[in-house]
XYZ file of C-alpha atoms in Angstrom:
773
model
C 132.216 126.231 89.554
C 129.197 128.516 89.148
C 127.093 126.189 91.228
C 129.716 126.081 94.022
C 130.083 129.779 94.059
C 126.411 130.383 94.421
C 126.314 127.879 97.315
C 128.550 130.203 99.414
C 126.513 132.460 101.636
C 129.448 134.039 103.548
C 133.224 134.174 103.009
C 136.125 136.352 104.054
C 139.778 136.716 103.101
C 142.797 138.838 104.446
C 144.543 140.743 101.814
C 147.345 143.406 101.770
C 144.584 145.902 101.759
C 142.823 144.488 104.832
C 139.584 142.385 105.298
C 137.605 141.340 102.296
C 134.149 140.254 103.343
C 131.625 138.884 100.884
C 128.163 137.539 101.729
C 124.919 136.774 99.912
C 122.058 138.691 101.653
C 119.303 136.361 100.102
C 121.037 133.068 101.270
C 121.722 134.486 104.735
C 118.037 135.538 104.914
C 116.921 131.903 103.987
C 119.259 130.636 106.685
C 117.766 133.025 109.165
C 114.241 132.051 108.335
C 115.056 128.420 108.516
C 116.568 128.959 112.065
C 113.313 130.906 113.138
C 111.168 128.165 111.701
C 113.192 125.501 113.465
C 112.991 127.398 116.892
C 109.245 127.871 116.444
C 108.792 124.150 116.021
C 111.003 123.394 119.099
C 108.915 125.646 121.134
C 105.687 124.251 119.766
C 107.020 120.675 120.529
C 107.889 121.638 124.097
C 104.537 123.175 124.711
C 102.758 120.097 123.224
C 104.943 117.757 125.324
C 103.783 119.576 128.441
C 100.200 119.532 127.383
C 100.386 115.785 126.609
C 102.405 115.028 129.826
C 99.615 116.257 132.088
C 96.559 115.145 130.092
C 93.788 114.573 131.097
C 94.811 117.457 133.396
C 95.360 120.971 132.117
C 97.861 123.683 132.885
C 95.378 126.308 133.824
C 94.354 124.202 136.752
C 97.932 124.551 138.159
C 97.647 128.330 138.220
C 94.311 128.164 139.832
C 95.661 125.821 142.506
C 98.657 128.042 143.106
C 96.278 131.120 143.642
C 94.126 129.099 145.914
C 96.922 127.740 148.088
C 98.546 131.112 148.289
C 95.292 132.800 149.258
C 94.504 130.095 151.938
C 98.025 130.452 153.409
C 98.095 134.187 153.689
C 94.503 134.308 155.115
C 95.958 132.399 158.198
C 94.325 128.966 157.492
C 96.400 125.702 157.012
C 96.332 123.953 153.837
C 95.767 120.131 153.979
C 98.573 118.282 155.741
C 100.040 121.647 156.715
C 102.577 121.214 153.842
C 103.301 124.874 153.492
C 104.771 125.016 157.031
C 106.795 121.951 156.365
C 108.256 123.343 153.218
C 108.997 126.557 154.933
C 111.236 124.897 157.464
C 113.340 123.500 154.488
C 113.653 126.897 152.888
C 116.252 129.514 154.020
C 114.035 132.114 155.773
C 110.280 132.803 156.026
C 110.100 136.206 154.243
C 107.188 136.924 151.877
C 108.994 135.574 148.866
C 109.956 132.330 150.665
C 106.222 131.936 151.617
C 105.126 132.395 147.980
C 107.749 129.910 146.914
C 106.537 127.373 149.516
C 102.966 127.877 148.368
C 103.928 127.320 144.668
C 105.809 124.079 145.704
C 102.892 122.831 147.651
C 100.417 123.594 144.889
C 102.686 121.858 142.369
C 102.813 118.867 144.697
C 99.034 118.662 145.049
C 98.565 119.186 141.360
C 101.135 116.603 140.187
C 99.435 114.152 142.597
C 96.002 114.736 141.076
C 97.403 114.625 137.504
C 98.997 111.232 137.984
C 96.007 109.973 139.704
C 93.790 111.066 136.765
C 96.291 109.623 134.259
C 96.527 106.102 135.969
C 92.742 106.090 136.577
C 92.208 106.880 132.935
C 94.538 104.034 131.976
C 92.731 101.540 134.137
C 89.535 102.533 132.334
C 91.154 102.052 128.860
C 92.185 98.571 129.904
C 88.617 97.447 129.959
C 87.653 95.737 126.798
C 84.213 94.353 127.632
C 82.591 97.269 125.649
C 83.912 95.901 122.438
C 82.246 92.605 122.695
C 78.994 94.108 123.722
C 78.883 97.176 121.388
C 79.009 94.729 118.395
C 76.824 92.115 119.822
C 73.874 92.542 117.415
C 71.583 94.363 119.652
C 72.345 92.713 122.834
C 71.761 94.883 126.024
C 74.897 96.830 127.345
C 75.847 95.609 130.848
C 75.927 97.907 133.895
C 79.737 97.644 134.174
C 80.107 98.881 130.484
C 77.671 101.794 131.137
C 79.539 102.904 134.156
C 82.783 102.573 132.172
C 81.373 104.680 129.363
C 80.473 107.405 131.805
C 83.982 107.421 133.301
C 85.732 107.581 130.020
C 83.565 110.530 128.799
C 84.221 112.263 132.051
C 88.034 111.878 131.837
C 88.362 112.635 128.015
C 85.675 115.332 127.638
C 86.710 118.131 129.826
C 90.032 118.794 127.994
C 90.513 119.000 124.301
C 93.138 116.315 123.384
C 95.951 116.817 120.891
C 97.306 114.078 118.557
C 99.505 112.470 121.063
C 97.648 113.386 124.309
C 96.326 109.911 124.954
C 99.651 108.175 124.458
C 100.663 108.167 128.247
C 97.201 106.767 129.171
C 97.080 103.951 126.638
C 97.518 100.454 128.200
C 100.391 98.114 127.190
C 99.512 95.154 124.932
C 98.700 92.319 127.188
C 100.655 89.105 126.931
C 98.413 85.823 126.640
C 99.511 82.645 128.346
C 101.193 80.002 126.257
C 98.239 77.719 127.094
C 95.669 80.247 125.721
C 97.560 80.838 122.483
C 98.363 77.202 121.880
C 94.582 76.359 122.305
C 93.537 79.176 119.902
C 96.179 77.805 117.397
C 94.892 74.314 117.496
C 91.411 75.448 116.857
C 92.472 77.587 113.931
C 94.309 74.703 112.225
C 91.559 72.015 112.699
C 89.794 72.598 109.402
C 93.129 72.526 107.597
C 94.352 69.194 108.829
C 93.119 65.602 108.791
C 92.836 63.673 112.011
C 96.426 62.224 111.696
C 97.937 65.624 111.060
C 95.939 67.342 113.754
C 96.987 64.753 116.416
C 100.651 65.251 115.509
C 100.213 69.105 115.747
C 98.429 68.728 119.114
C 101.230 66.552 120.441
C 103.834 69.200 119.386
C 101.667 72.014 120.967
C 101.489 70.114 124.256
C 105.169 69.299 124.392
C 105.964 72.865 123.688
C 103.618 74.216 126.385
C 105.015 71.950 128.961
C 108.626 72.279 127.827
C 110.563 75.123 126.227
C 107.529 77.248 125.863
C 107.703 78.078 129.861
C 111.158 79.249 129.487
C 110.497 81.303 126.392
C 107.394 82.995 128.029
C 109.423 84.145 130.944
C 111.780 86.008 128.798
C 108.640 87.491 126.967
C 107.034 88.437 130.237
C 110.161 90.378 131.231
C 110.165 92.209 127.764
C 106.355 92.966 128.228
C 107.186 94.715 131.583
C 110.205 96.550 130.310
C 109.041 97.745 126.764
C 106.098 99.760 125.652
C 104.892 97.085 123.372
C 106.403 93.521 123.345
C 105.630 92.996 119.728
C 106.095 96.163 117.628
C 109.856 96.694 117.747
C 110.575 92.964 116.867
C 107.867 93.029 114.279
C 109.320 96.035 112.493
C 112.908 94.702 112.674
C 112.466 91.118 111.741
C 109.529 91.119 109.469
C 110.280 94.290 107.527
C 113.762 95.654 108.016
C 115.719 92.433 107.947
C 113.926 91.343 104.809
C 116.423 91.209 101.919
C 113.926 90.671 99.088
C 112.725 93.653 97.025
C 110.159 96.081 98.507
C 108.336 96.679 95.220
C 105.315 94.272 95.063
C 106.528 92.136 97.922
C 106.086 94.809 100.634
C 104.970 98.171 99.301
C 101.218 98.756 98.860
C 99.200 101.294 96.975
C 96.020 103.131 96.956
C 94.109 105.026 94.036
C 91.985 108.062 93.505
C 88.317 108.218 94.140
C 87.464 106.947 90.565
C 83.990 108.683 90.489
C 85.596 112.060 91.316
C 87.717 113.796 88.506
C 87.881 117.510 89.514
C 90.478 118.579 86.900
C 92.397 117.095 84.010
C 95.258 119.480 84.392
C 98.161 117.466 85.761
C 100.016 120.186 87.296
C 96.908 121.629 89.032
C 95.803 118.320 90.645
C 99.339 117.606 91.642
C 99.836 121.182 93.253
C 96.427 120.848 95.012
C 97.264 117.305 96.458
C 100.872 118.281 97.535
C 99.447 121.402 99.361
C 96.812 119.267 101.152
C 99.589 116.899 102.135
C 101.679 119.655 103.500
C 98.748 121.067 105.538
C 98.221 117.601 107.013
C 102.050 117.532 107.886
C 101.660 120.850 109.625
C 98.751 119.591 111.661
C 100.760 116.600 112.650
C 103.795 118.589 113.627
C 101.729 120.934 115.646
C 99.677 118.010 117.080
C 96.542 119.745 115.985
C 95.219 116.720 114.188
C 92.362 115.124 116.005
C 93.175 111.708 117.368
C 91.024 108.895 116.143
C 88.452 107.573 118.566
C 86.697 104.266 118.127
C 82.965 104.777 118.201
C 83.841 108.384 119.208
C 85.034 107.263 122.711
C 88.126 105.095 122.863
C 91.382 106.496 121.518
C 93.763 104.628 119.066
C 97.520 104.932 119.372
C 98.869 107.800 117.289
C 102.527 106.875 117.499
C 102.916 105.928 113.694
C 101.947 109.407 112.555
C 105.324 110.720 113.635
C 106.971 109.047 110.544
C 104.531 109.890 107.820
C 106.657 112.669 106.342
C 110.462 113.348 106.165
C 111.055 109.606 106.459
C 112.995 107.074 104.307
C 114.064 103.526 104.674
C 117.791 103.254 104.297
C 119.320 99.924 102.872
C 121.813 98.002 104.911
C 123.848 94.776 104.349
C 121.988 92.844 107.047
C 119.202 95.099 108.051
C 117.659 98.360 106.929
C 117.101 101.339 108.966
C 114.103 103.836 109.215
C 115.476 107.349 109.128
C 113.220 110.162 110.210
C 114.113 113.849 110.124
C 112.413 116.466 112.151
C 111.921 119.008 109.239
C 112.126 119.316 105.487
C 111.311 122.387 103.494
C 111.326 120.597 100.172
C 109.930 117.647 98.100
C 111.496 115.786 95.210
C 109.783 115.476 91.766
C 110.509 112.836 89.196
C 109.568 113.561 85.631
C 110.670 111.935 82.442
C 113.817 110.469 83.994
C 114.881 113.684 85.920
C 114.832 114.537 89.490
C 114.041 118.024 90.732
C 114.187 119.596 94.221
C 111.078 121.759 94.933
C 111.085 123.976 97.755
C 107.634 124.270 99.235
C 108.317 126.851 102.078
C 109.248 130.471 101.764
C 108.240 132.199 104.903
C 104.993 130.211 104.715
C 103.622 127.172 102.895
C 103.385 127.909 99.147
C 99.714 128.104 98.006
C 98.528 125.553 95.385
C 98.630 128.181 92.629
C 102.387 128.945 93.460
C 103.152 125.102 93.556
C 101.461 124.745 90.168
C 103.801 127.363 88.666
C 106.822 125.232 89.950
C 105.383 121.956 88.523
C 104.655 123.532 85.177
C 108.325 124.632 85.002
C 109.241 120.917 85.460
C 106.767 119.819 82.900
C 108.127 122.360 80.418
C 111.704 121.535 81.059
C 113.105 119.876 77.872
C 116.564 118.737 79.239
C 117.532 115.070 78.994
C 118.283 112.779 81.870
C 121.890 112.390 82.934
C 123.460 109.108 82.225
C 122.069 106.538 84.693
C 119.505 109.123 86.187
C 116.417 107.878 84.457
C 116.460 104.381 85.991
C 118.167 105.247 89.290
C 115.284 104.337 91.435
C 115.408 100.777 90.103
C 117.956 100.365 92.970
C 115.143 100.895 95.454
C 113.098 98.186 93.634
C 115.778 95.457 93.663
C 117.563 93.336 96.217
C 118.174 95.255 99.478
C 121.781 93.925 99.942
C 122.742 94.929 96.356
C 121.172 98.477 96.909
C 123.160 98.808 100.227
C 126.380 97.784 98.581
C 125.895 100.200 95.554
C 124.837 102.970 97.889
C 128.126 102.638 99.874
C 130.364 102.319 96.788
C 128.874 105.050 94.609
C 126.584 107.332 96.658
C 128.692 107.951 99.898
C 130.522 110.930 98.703
C 130.602 113.895 96.202
C 127.625 115.084 94.110
C 125.910 111.724 94.146
C 125.692 111.814 97.960
C 124.406 115.407 97.845
C 121.664 114.497 95.478
C 120.728 111.339 97.262
C 120.510 113.180 100.595
C 118.072 115.715 98.997
C 115.845 112.733 97.894
C 116.029 110.933 101.187
C 115.540 114.076 103.285
C 112.488 115.311 101.209
C 109.122 115.572 102.862
C 107.880 112.941 100.314
C 108.513 112.201 96.715
C 106.194 113.055 93.688
C 106.041 111.304 90.234
C 104.602 113.095 87.258
C 103.941 110.470 84.767
C 103.675 111.270 81.062
C 100.773 108.996 80.426
C 97.097 108.911 81.815
C 95.548 106.920 84.626
C 92.336 105.665 83.171
C 88.976 104.373 84.383
C 86.191 103.133 82.069
C 83.256 101.208 83.247
C 83.106 99.606 79.785
C 86.732 98.433 79.898
C 87.689 97.117 83.333
C 91.349 96.356 82.001
C 91.925 100.117 82.333
C 91.435 100.181 85.929
C 93.523 97.085 86.361
C 96.257 98.926 84.482
C 95.736 101.820 86.780
C 96.420 99.701 89.904
C 99.522 98.118 88.327
C 100.894 101.642 87.648
C 100.583 102.453 91.246
C 101.889 99.070 92.577
C 105.053 99.067 90.542
C 105.064 101.612 87.777
C 107.972 100.925 85.314
C 110.043 99.692 88.260
C 112.269 102.622 88.197
C 109.993 105.640 88.365
C 109.062 105.569 92.168
C 111.468 105.841 95.108
C 110.250 102.781 96.838
C 112.293 103.646 99.989
C 110.361 106.815 100.790
C 107.433 106.664 103.312
C 105.305 107.420 100.237
C 105.320 108.679 96.711
C 102.443 110.577 95.261
C 101.788 109.604 91.531
C 100.033 111.758 89.062
C 98.730 110.697 85.624
C 98.893 113.048 82.716
C 95.035 113.429 82.893
C 94.960 114.564 86.556
C 94.158 111.190 88.241
C 96.095 110.401 91.386
C 97.382 107.601 93.476
C 100.255 106.781 95.815
C 102.758 103.976 96.562
C 103.770 103.533 100.257
C 106.609 101.737 101.990
C 105.309 99.403 104.748
C 107.857 99.292 107.507
C 107.252 102.667 109.006
C 103.438 102.272 109.586
C 100.307 100.410 108.518
C 97.805 101.189 105.875
C 95.319 102.846 108.180
C 97.717 105.740 108.848
C 98.433 106.679 105.280
C 94.650 105.935 104.399
C 93.916 108.783 107.010
C 96.110 111.184 104.896
C 94.512 110.020 101.765
C 90.981 110.754 103.082
C 92.188 114.147 104.161
C 93.450 114.995 100.695
C 90.153 113.903 98.961
C 88.026 115.664 101.613
C 89.809 118.960 101.252
C 89.278 118.953 97.527
C 85.564 118.401 98.053
C 85.175 120.973 100.758
C 87.226 123.741 99.164
C 86.991 125.270 95.666
C 90.470 124.399 94.371
C 90.032 124.750 90.632
C 88.745 127.266 88.092
C 86.593 126.641 85.027
C 89.846 125.879 83.061
C 90.928 123.257 85.616
C 93.826 125.341 87.077
C 94.245 126.150 90.647
C 92.423 129.243 91.985
C 94.057 132.104 93.555
C 96.807 134.652 92.785
C 100.432 134.009 93.620
C 101.519 136.222 96.548
C 105.231 135.716 95.701
C 107.586 134.350 93.083
C 108.038 130.672 94.040
C 111.555 129.266 94.127
C 112.494 127.712 90.857
C 112.772 123.886 90.952
C 116.443 122.802 90.820
C 117.793 119.741 88.812
C 119.690 117.201 90.876
C 123.029 116.477 89.496
C 124.565 112.878 89.160
C 127.940 111.438 88.127
C 127.449 107.724 87.500
C 130.356 105.705 86.211
C 130.052 102.562 84.134
C 130.149 100.349 87.189
C 127.322 102.277 88.830
C 125.155 102.130 85.807
C 125.836 98.325 85.601
C 124.528 98.043 89.250
C 121.343 99.933 88.337
C 120.808 97.611 85.351
C 121.072 94.580 87.623
C 118.440 95.935 89.998
C 116.292 96.805 87.056
C 116.352 93.324 85.667
C 115.182 92.029 89.102
C 112.409 94.575 88.982
C 111.432 93.693 85.567
C 111.233 89.925 86.544
C 108.874 90.906 89.361
C 106.665 93.086 87.186
C 106.327 90.526 84.398
C 105.212 87.894 87.016
C 102.512 89.830 88.836
C 98.760 89.944 87.771
C 96.226 92.136 89.238
C 92.608 92.921 88.690
C 89.970 95.053 90.435
C 86.519 93.700 90.844
C 83.742 96.191 91.671
C 80.711 94.518 92.966
C 77.536 96.813 92.790
C 74.609 94.551 93.321
C 74.556 95.086 97.093
C 76.900 96.177 99.938
C 76.842 97.058 103.617
C 73.216 98.121 103.641
C 72.187 94.624 102.772
C 74.595 92.937 105.089
C 73.281 94.951 108.108
C 69.725 94.211 107.172
C 70.433 90.407 107.392
C 72.231 91.175 110.782
C 75.700 90.048 109.630
C 78.997 91.763 110.087
C 79.966 93.263 106.666
C 83.643 92.206 107.230
C 82.727 88.782 108.242
C 80.333 88.518 105.172
C 83.187 89.373 102.725
C 85.489 86.919 104.481
C 83.037 84.120 104.161
C 82.613 84.947 100.557
C 86.364 84.525 100.105
C 86.337 81.284 101.893
C 83.543 79.949 99.634
C 85.243 81.230 96.522
C 88.649 79.755 97.414
C 87.156 76.254 98.180
C 85.209 76.320 94.980
C 88.317 77.069 92.942
C 90.698 74.654 94.694
C 88.512 72.163 96.406
C 90.382 72.787 99.700
C 90.863 75.202 102.566
C 93.839 77.258 103.193
C 95.426 79.294 105.897
C 93.954 82.743 105.585
C 95.371 85.946 106.821
C 93.335 89.066 107.690
C 95.030 92.106 109.175
C 93.557 93.515 112.257
C 94.877 96.509 114.260
C 96.038 96.569 117.937
C 96.174 100.265 118.141
C 93.824 100.240 121.276
C 97.314 99.707 122.970
C 100.404 101.794 123.094
C 102.557 101.489 119.888
C 100.199 98.705 118.594
C 100.348 97.874 114.977
C 98.557 94.707 113.668
C 97.564 91.274 114.518
C 96.424 88.347 112.414
C 92.683 87.182 112.249
C 92.609 83.541 111.018
C 89.460 83.691 108.800
C 89.424 79.992 108.073
C 87.570 78.616 111.092
C 85.838 75.371 112.037
C 82.520 77.204 111.496
C 83.391 78.734 108.238
C 84.502 75.300 106.930
C 81.185 73.665 108.003
C 79.204 76.507 106.226
C 81.245 76.110 102.954
C 80.828 72.341 102.958
C 77.003 72.835 103.589
C 76.933 75.278 100.634
C 78.492 72.514 98.398
C 76.118 69.797 99.743
C 72.872 69.819 97.806
C 71.111 67.808 100.568
C 71.509 70.746 103.048
C 68.620 73.115 103.519
C 68.777 76.824 103.093
C 67.779 77.182 106.729
C 70.598 74.980 107.823
C 73.040 76.875 105.636
C 71.790 80.210 106.951
C 72.330 79.033 110.589
C 75.847 77.884 109.739
C 76.706 81.176 108.008
C 75.405 83.134 111.066
C 77.574 80.952 113.338
C 80.587 81.382 111.057
C 80.194 85.234 111.033
C 79.859 85.390 114.652
C 82.931 83.259 115.153
C 84.815 85.534 112.761
C 83.672 88.635 114.562
C 84.855 87.203 117.777
C 88.177 86.316 116.384
C 88.612 89.940 115.070
C 87.574 91.252 118.521
C 90.129 88.934 120.288
C 92.791 90.179 117.865
C 92.166 93.838 118.661
C 92.107 93.048 122.406
C 95.551 91.369 122.449
C 94.289 87.838 122.400
C 95.569 87.047 118.958
C 97.639 84.006 117.955
C 100.403 84.890 115.594
C 102.156 87.795 117.195
C 102.606 85.943 120.374
C 104.014 82.905 118.681
C 106.242 85.168 116.429
C 107.782 86.784 119.572
C 108.328 83.352 121.186
C 110.171 82.208 118.063
C 112.362 85.369 118.154
C 113.364 84.522 121.800
C 114.107 80.975 120.836
C 116.419 82.165 118.123
C 118.247 84.488 120.594
C 118.588 81.471 122.993
C 119.591 79.209 119.984
C 116.904 76.650 120.981
C 115.008 74.748 118.387
C 111.198 74.276 118.725
C 109.605 71.759 116.266
C 106.182 73.346 117.153
C 107.216 76.879 116.441
C 109.106 75.874 113.288
C 105.877 74.298 111.965
C 103.751 77.274 112.922
C 106.168 79.895 111.167
C 106.578 77.697 108.106
C 102.863 77.635 107.118
C 102.120 79.687 103.931
C 99.380 82.302 103.883
C 97.931 81.431 100.542
C 95.119 83.869 101.062
C 96.378 87.126 102.433
C 93.559 89.685 102.939
C 92.949 93.111 104.426
C 90.073 95.610 104.552
C 90.861 99.054 103.546
C 89.857 101.512 106.325
C 87.782 104.562 105.629
C 85.718 107.079 107.347
C 88.598 108.168 109.711
C 88.279 111.869 109.174
C 84.790 112.203 110.405
C 84.472 115.429 108.431
C 83.110 114.094 105.097
C 79.760 112.523 105.027
C 80.248 109.681 102.408
C 76.512 108.984 102.340
C 75.896 112.447 100.958
C 79.105 112.431 98.787
C 79.582 108.848 97.629
C 81.838 110.038 94.777
C 84.473 110.899 97.311
C 84.841 107.271 98.273
C 88.306 106.052 97.471
C 88.570 102.852 95.306
C 90.941 101.482 97.865
C 94.228 99.998 97.252
C 96.037 96.676 97.205
C 99.323 94.646 97.480
C 100.926 91.672 96.049
C 100.506 88.085 97.012
C 102.361 86.729 100.162
C 102.786 83.100 98.937
C 103.903 82.219 95.450
C 100.797 80.050 95.063
C 98.317 82.392 96.769
C 96.359 85.511 96.418
C 96.558 89.046 97.764
C 93.079 90.547 98.337
C 92.343 93.947 99.545
C 88.821 95.095 99.782
C 86.932 98.281 100.597
C 83.221 98.111 101.646
C 82.598 101.372 99.855
C 79.517 103.324 100.940
C 76.251 101.269 101.489
C 75.985 99.416 98.064
C 79.421 98.784 96.861
C 82.312 96.411 97.407
C 85.554 96.894 95.601
C 88.262 94.125 95.687
C 91.908 94.305 94.545
C 93.058 90.746 93.837
C 96.654 89.802 92.925
C 98.578 86.589 92.082
C 101.832 85.461 90.421
C 101.609 84.362 86.848
C 104.315 81.832 87.359
C 101.899 79.775 89.399
C 99.365 78.255 87.052
C 97.046 77.197 89.819
C 96.193 80.768 90.520
C 94.361 83.296 88.442
C 93.079 86.529 89.916
C 90.491 87.020 87.050
C 89.114 83.493 87.618
C 89.079 84.086 91.351
C 87.225 87.324 90.943
C 84.470 85.446 89.193
C 84.324 82.950 91.972
C 83.929 85.748 94.501
C 81.133 87.324 92.420
C 79.269 83.854 92.297
C 79.738 83.534 95.984
C 78.346 87.045 96.670
C 75.190 86.195 94.568
C 74.721 82.809 96.316
C 75.014 84.517 99.737
C 72.474 87.141 98.779
C 69.964 84.549 97.704
C 70.507 82.577 100.931
C 70.184 85.671 103.104
C 67.121 87.039 101.317
C 65.110 84.233 102.917
C 65.814 85.777 106.162
C 64.603 89.089 104.936
C 61.477 87.543 103.663
C 60.867 85.915 107.176
C 61.486 89.097 109.008
C 59.161 90.973 106.612
C 56.305 88.598 107.403
C 56.966 89.058 111.116
C 56.877 92.777 110.803
């Protein structure tokens, strides 16, 4: 009753003595401040929408044009097309006020015409993608058309400072390839995986599809590409992510870890407070659109659409499909510690400073209360089957105190886990780093809220990491936030000599509030059922981190090979040596050069890569021949990556054709074969260097160790890698223990051997070049 009474801010009653009014000044003040903050954000969003709506134009040019048209009119001259006189005929009168109104309308007409002309011209410029193939062409001369395009883009984007979403209206739509183009690319990609008989069968299926049902499916897809902003993204989000009924933990969520060579403090509360503050500053920049949009090579903008859902976002479970729920604002986070959940308010007239947040976190760490029945393992529901979680949520969390507490978690800016054990890194004991990664990937199965957009995790020794849900955005977006956090800690003096946050609290921070729960026996049984599923997944996953320090990007560039292609070729060689066969290989590429773009697949196993791998295994092949084949394989991979980024990929187009076929209830043997092929080697390069403010060559200790994910196929590997700095490659390799044909530790050794053999092979090119010089 005490809690209910304190929640009432205003009440009144009629008695025999008259009106009886009671109100809590502090609560009403908080309500007032919340309203003021909400209106400020609405006004800021309105201003930003105007700025973005006219970009690359600017509002000041409108006022200049209004003044110019007015001056010309009252000077007795005619404005172009004599529009002022035409407008005056439509207005009731020709007094001075009406003449000024006519001038304003005419100026607005001229201005809008110029703005839309600029926007569509800029959009046409951004549709040109020839620059990508030339800019990475290994020293090839840039064509005149690309030089002219470069001048045009700089003119349009250089005279007005862009905000985070300023480029959105000018980004082109993802182009839709023809069925013939995609079918030919697909056939080429599967050639090294099939014998002659299998390939002829696949070729026949592709030809039948192209001449038959493919034409009808393509027509529907053309209509969708005209109507929607992006013909792939909404279906990709819906059918690949949200309709999946399997657990998010390990299968979908991914993780990233601290900069392992940087350990600024061992005080858990201080590191957590500093990181939380940095994340909140980043959120404020996103909300105000003051974050600089990312430009490829400092020129071409990437789509910023995914940034909208970094914070205040949760994936809600459903019986048939989940839902991504985003709230415009949230003034709190939720902290999990030793089985208990706390609501932590991070805004009191302003963002709380790190030293103030540390006080709140220390209060949580010093809290000795025990978890309520069922509370400690509650988050196991988010780690289990989605249908079970949806049913449990509806039965036990749709009313009363459970609904109130669940709303607090789901509406939080993000969640935080304060673990009671350390995250360790020891060069002499690699298993500690492996365990660090496993902690971030799955934890105990019940100590991360896997539905939240991301959960910040803190070890008792001050090391950090995060676990992120995948449906709302791709890894590059959350990696940008992660770089920002690490960068701020390096740029600013955040800790004193004792490891605590610097500064003096300017106010008494709000006390963290324990969330309350009432879980009956049936609810706790449902939690235990999800926990059993989570435990089975955890016991089956194996994960290792391999740090290669013999060479890195510097050497790859010296031998004139793409670093990404170099690593992908090493993976192909390592996999073939381990299994004596090739496999369908997935590498994620982004399509954010287009509006609402997400990812496309680069099929890394190609005809050229297979030829080179076979040559490496054939002792009769000379090193010169192997080197030529490696160069051809890397160039082919680079071309495939460029094609994927430019909307000329294979898999997203075929996926959308498959979705249309299901809507029309039409079976396609070709599409069924394509979609049934397992990705036994699923790979991704961790993006870095997105902030542009931190020079990693001067501060190599700030380089993140990257992150990883679980394998896509039961008999395959999940490989995430980061080409860290100039002389380091870090790989995160995962597999399932239940499949005895895979072993991440054994595969890591094969990759190391492949790297060494490739270095020996490429060193001959360096020797030849040295003699020429």
